[in-house]
Coordinates of C-alpha atoms in Angstrom, one line a residue:
M5 CA 0.0 0.3 -0.1
I6 CA 1.1 3.5 -0.6
S7 CA 0.3 5.0 2.8
K8 CA 3.1 1.9 4.1
Q9 CA 5.2 3.5 2.1
V10 CA 4.7 6.7 3.1
S11 CA 5.2 5.5 6.8
E12 CA 8.3 3.6 6.2
D13 CA 9.9 6.8 4.2
Q14 CA 8.8 9.4 6.6
F15 CA 9.5 6.9 10.0
K16 CA 13.4 6.5 8.2
T17 CA 13.8 10.2 8.1
Y18 CA 12.1 11.1 11.4
L19 CA 14.6 8.6 12.8
K20 CA 17.6 9.5 12.1
W21 CA 16.9 12.9 13.2
L22 CA 15.6 11.9 16.4
L23 CA 18.7 9.8 17.4
V24 CA 21.1 12.6 16.4
I25 CA 19.2 15.2 18.2
L26 CA 18.7 12.8 21.4
A27 CA 22.4 11.9 21.2
A28 CA 23.2 15.8 21.3
A29 CA 20.5 16.2 24.5
T30 CA 22.3 12.9 26.1
V31 CA 25.9 15.0 25.7
L32 CA 24.6 18.0 27.4
H33 CA 22.8 16.2 29.9
V34 CA 25.8 14.5 31.1
G35 CA 27.8 17.6 31.3
T36 CA 25.0 19.5 33.2
L37 CA 25.1 16.0 35.7
I38 CA 28.5 16.3 36.5
I39 CA 28.5 20.0 37.2
T40 CA 25.6 19.8 39.4
Q41 CA 27.3 16.6 40.8
I42 CA 30.2 18.6 41.8
F43 CA 28.5 22.0 43.1
T44 CA 25.2 20.7 44.0
G45 CA 25.2 16.6 44.6
A46 CA 21.5 16.7 42.8
V47 CA 20.7 14.5 40.5
I48 CA 19.0 15.4 37.3
E49 CA 17.2 12.7 35.8
I50 CA 17.5 12.2 31.8
Y51 CA 13.6 11.1 31.6
S52 CA 12.2 14.2 31.2
S53 CA 15.2 15.6 29.4
F54 CA 14.0 13.3 26.5
Y55 CA 10.4 14.1 27.0
D56 CA 11.1 17.9 26.7
V57 CA 13.6 17.0 23.7
S58 CA 11.4 15.1 21.8
S59 CA 8.3 17.9 22.6
I60 CA 9.9 20.3 20.5
F61 CA 11.3 17.5 17.9
M62 CA 7.6 16.6 17.3
L63 CA 6.2 19.8 17.1
V64 CA 8.9 20.5 14.3
V65 CA 8.5 17.3 12.3
G66 CA 4.5 17.9 12.4
I67 CA 5.2 21.2 10.8
M68 CA 7.6 19.6 8.6
A69 CA 4.8 17.2 7.4
V70 CA 3.0 19.9 5.7
Y71 CA 6.2 22.3 4.8
P72 CA 7.3 20.5 2.6
G73 CA 6.0 17.0 3.3
L74 CA 2.6 17.3 1.8
R75 CA 3.8 19.0 -1.7
Q76 CA 6.4 16.6 -2.1
Y77 CA 4.2 13.5 -1.7
A78 CA 1.6 15.2 -4.0
F79 CA 4.3 15.4 -6.6
H80 CA 4.6 11.8 -6.7
G81 CA 1.3 11.0 -7.2
V82 CA 0.7 9.7 -3.3
S83 CA -3.1 10.2 -2.8
R84 CA -4.4 12.7 0.4
I85 CA -6.1 9.7 2.3
S86 CA -2.6 7.9 1.8
Y87 CA -0.6 10.8 3.2
F88 CA -2.7 11.0 5.9
K89 CA -2.4 7.6 6.9
G90 CA 1.2 7.1 6.3
T91 CA 2.2 10.3 8.2
L92 CA 0.0 8.9 11.0
S93 CA 1.8 5.9 11.2
A94 CA 5.2 7.1 11.2
A95 CA 4.1 9.7 13.7
A96 CA 2.7 7.4 16.0
K97 CA 5.6 4.8 15.4
I98 CA 8.6 7.3 16.1
S99 CA 6.5 8.3 19.7
V100 CA 7.2 4.8 21.1
V101 CA 10.8 4.9 19.6
S102 CA 11.2 8.1 21.7
L103 CA 9.4 6.6 24.4
L104 CA 11.4 3.2 25.1
L105 CA 15.0 5.4 23.9
A106 CA 13.9 7.5 27.2
L107 CA 13.3 4.4 29.5
I108 CA 16.7 2.6 28.4
A109 CA 18.7 6.0 29.2
S110 CA 16.9 6.1 32.3
L111 CA 17.7 2.6 33.3
I112 CA 21.4 3.4 32.2
Q113 CA 21.6 6.2 34.3
Y114 CA 20.1 5.1 37.2
G115 CA 23.0 2.0 36.7
F116 CA 25.6 4.3 36.8
L117 CA 24.5 6.0 39.8
Q118 CA 24.2 2.8 41.5
M119 CA 27.9 2.0 40.6
G120 CA 28.8 5.1 42.2
S121 CA 27.3 5.0 45.0
I122 CA 25.3 8.7 44.4
G123 CA 23.8 8.7 47.8
D124 CA 19.7 8.6 48.2
D125 CA 19.5 10.3 44.7
A126 CA 20.3 6.4 42.9
V127 CA 16.6 5.8 42.7
L128 CA 14.9 5.1 39.1
V129 CA 12.6 8.2 38.8
F130 CA 10.9 10.0 36.1
G131 CA 11.0 14.1 36.8
D132 CA 8.3 15.9 37.1
S133 CA 6.5 14.8 34.5
H134 CA 3.9 11.7 33.7
G135 CA 3.1 9.7 36.6
D136 CA 5.3 7.9 39.9
N137 CA 5.2 4.8 38.0
I138 CA 6.8 3.4 34.9
F139 CA 3.1 2.8 33.5
T140 CA 1.6 6.5 34.2
A141 CA 4.7 7.9 33.5
S142 CA 5.2 6.2 29.7
V143 CA 1.6 6.4 28.9
G144 CA 1.6 10.0 29.7
Y145 CA 5.1 10.6 27.8
L146 CA 4.0 8.7 24.4
L147 CA -0.2 10.6 24.7
S148 CA 1.7 13.9 25.0
I149 CA 4.5 13.7 22.0
F150 CA 2.0 12.2 19.7
T151 CA -0.8 14.9 20.6
T152 CA 1.9 17.5 20.2
F153 CA 2.8 16.1 16.3
L154 CA -0.7 16.3 15.6
V155 CA -0.8 20.0 17.0
G156 CA 2.1 20.9 15.2
W157 CA 0.7 19.0 11.7
A158 CA -2.6 20.8 12.5
I159 CA -0.5 24.5 12.9
G160 CA 1.2 23.4 9.5
L161 CA -1.9 22.8 7.5
A162 CA -3.9 26.0 8.9
F163 CA -1.2 28.3 7.4
Y164 CA -0.6 26.3 4.6
K165 CA -4.7 26.0 3.4
H166 CA -6.0 29.1 5.1
G167 CA -3.4 31.8 5.3
V168 CA -1.5 33.6 8.2
L169 CA -4.5 35.2 10.0
T170 CA -6.1 31.5 10.7
G171 CA -2.6 30.1 11.1
V172 CA -1.6 32.2 13.8
L173 CA -5.3 31.5 15.4
S174 CA -4.2 27.9 15.3
V175 CA -0.8 28.6 17.3
I176 CA -3.0 30.3 19.8
A177 CA -5.5 27.5 20.4
S178 CA -2.6 25.0 20.6
M179 CA -1.9 26.8 23.7
F180 CA -5.3 25.6 25.0
F181 CA -4.4 22.0 23.9
F182 CA -1.0 22.0 25.2
G183 CA -2.1 23.0 28.5
L184 CA -4.6 20.7 28.8
M185 CA -2.3 17.9 28.2
E186 CA 0.1 19.3 31.1
Y187 CA -2.5 19.5 33.4
F188 CA -3.2 15.8 32.6
W189 CA 0.1 14.7 33.2
E190 CA 2.7 16.9 34.6
K191 CA 2.9 16.7 38.5
M192 CA 1.5 19.6 40.0
D193 CA 0.9 19.2 43.9
T194 CA 0.5 22.8 44.9
E195 CA -1.2 24.5 47.8
V196 CA -2.9 28.4 47.5
N197 CA -3.6 30.0 50.5
I198 CA -6.3 32.8 50.1
N199 CA -7.5 34.5 52.8
G200 CA -6.9 31.6 55.1
I201 CA -8.7 29.0 52.9
E202 CA -5.9 26.7 51.7
I203 CA -6.7 25.1 48.1
T204 CA -4.6 22.3 47.1
H205 CA -4.3 21.6 43.3
T206 CA -3.5 18.1 42.1
N207 CA -3.7 16.1 38.8
P208 CA -6.6 14.0 37.6
P209 CA -6.7 10.6 38.2
F210 CA -5.2 8.5 35.5
Y211 CA -9.1 7.0 34.8
V212 CA -9.8 10.9 33.6
S213 CA -6.5 11.9 31.9
F214 CA -6.4 9.2 29.9
P215 CA -9.4 8.9 28.0
L216 CA -9.7 13.0 27.7
S217 CA -6.1 13.2 26.1
L218 CA -7.5 10.1 23.7
L219 CA -10.5 12.5 23.0
I220 CA -7.8 15.5 22.3
M221 CA -5.6 13.3 20.3
V222 CA -9.1 12.6 18.0
I223 CA -9.9 16.0 17.9
V224 CA -7.0 17.2 16.7
G225 CA -6.5 14.2 14.2
Y226 CA -10.0 14.8 12.7
L227 CA -9.4 18.3 12.5
V228 CA -6.2 17.5 10.6
Y229 CA -8.1 15.1 8.2
R230 CA -10.9 17.6 7.7
M231 CA -8.1 19.9 6.2
I232 CA -6.2 17.7 4.1
R233 CA -9.1 16.1 2.5
D234 CA -9.7 19.0 0.6
V235 CA -6.5 21.1 0.7
S236 CA -5.5 22.5 -2.8
I237 CA -1.6 21.5 -3.7
K238 CA 0.4 24.4 -4.1
M239 CA 3.0 23.9 -6.7

């Protein structure tokens, strides 16, 4: 199928870029970890570092799926639906790869810290995001970066199809979706005191965050599909 060829082509391209970017992020992380160990003794875990880098990466490649991806595939005779299915599949696969690399990097860091006996900080943690255990952390990571790709894709299509004004509005709207995903998955246990009344804010439970995150993905994915279905290719 054409969509499978599109998926394989994009996945190979995305994978090369992701490996280079995460390799650079790893070098930077190791350097930062060494410096913090020398001066403060704190441990910076790598899971959140990979998540932050992957989020930016997915947003950028989502936009690049339109500029120049859409015209490139149209030039080679790929139908809109094949382009949509193939790109969606490639994004899903690269999201899984990013997650697996983040988990592997976390285990490697944990092993080195254990061998170095870095006090009580040598524990396997997943930073300030996506839950306290490996399951919720993995689900949150995966859904968040995949949604980021979809949002980037939608932004690119909004600019491409409807022009600058709609594109700018889509960027503003994207802040709402990013805010929701952050609220669902990033740990934010805060207390606010207003006139002597303490208000505690915590993240919603998994059984709330998971289906609502899927709903956001479906909504954004449907918007992407609608824009692709009748978009005019600009040569």
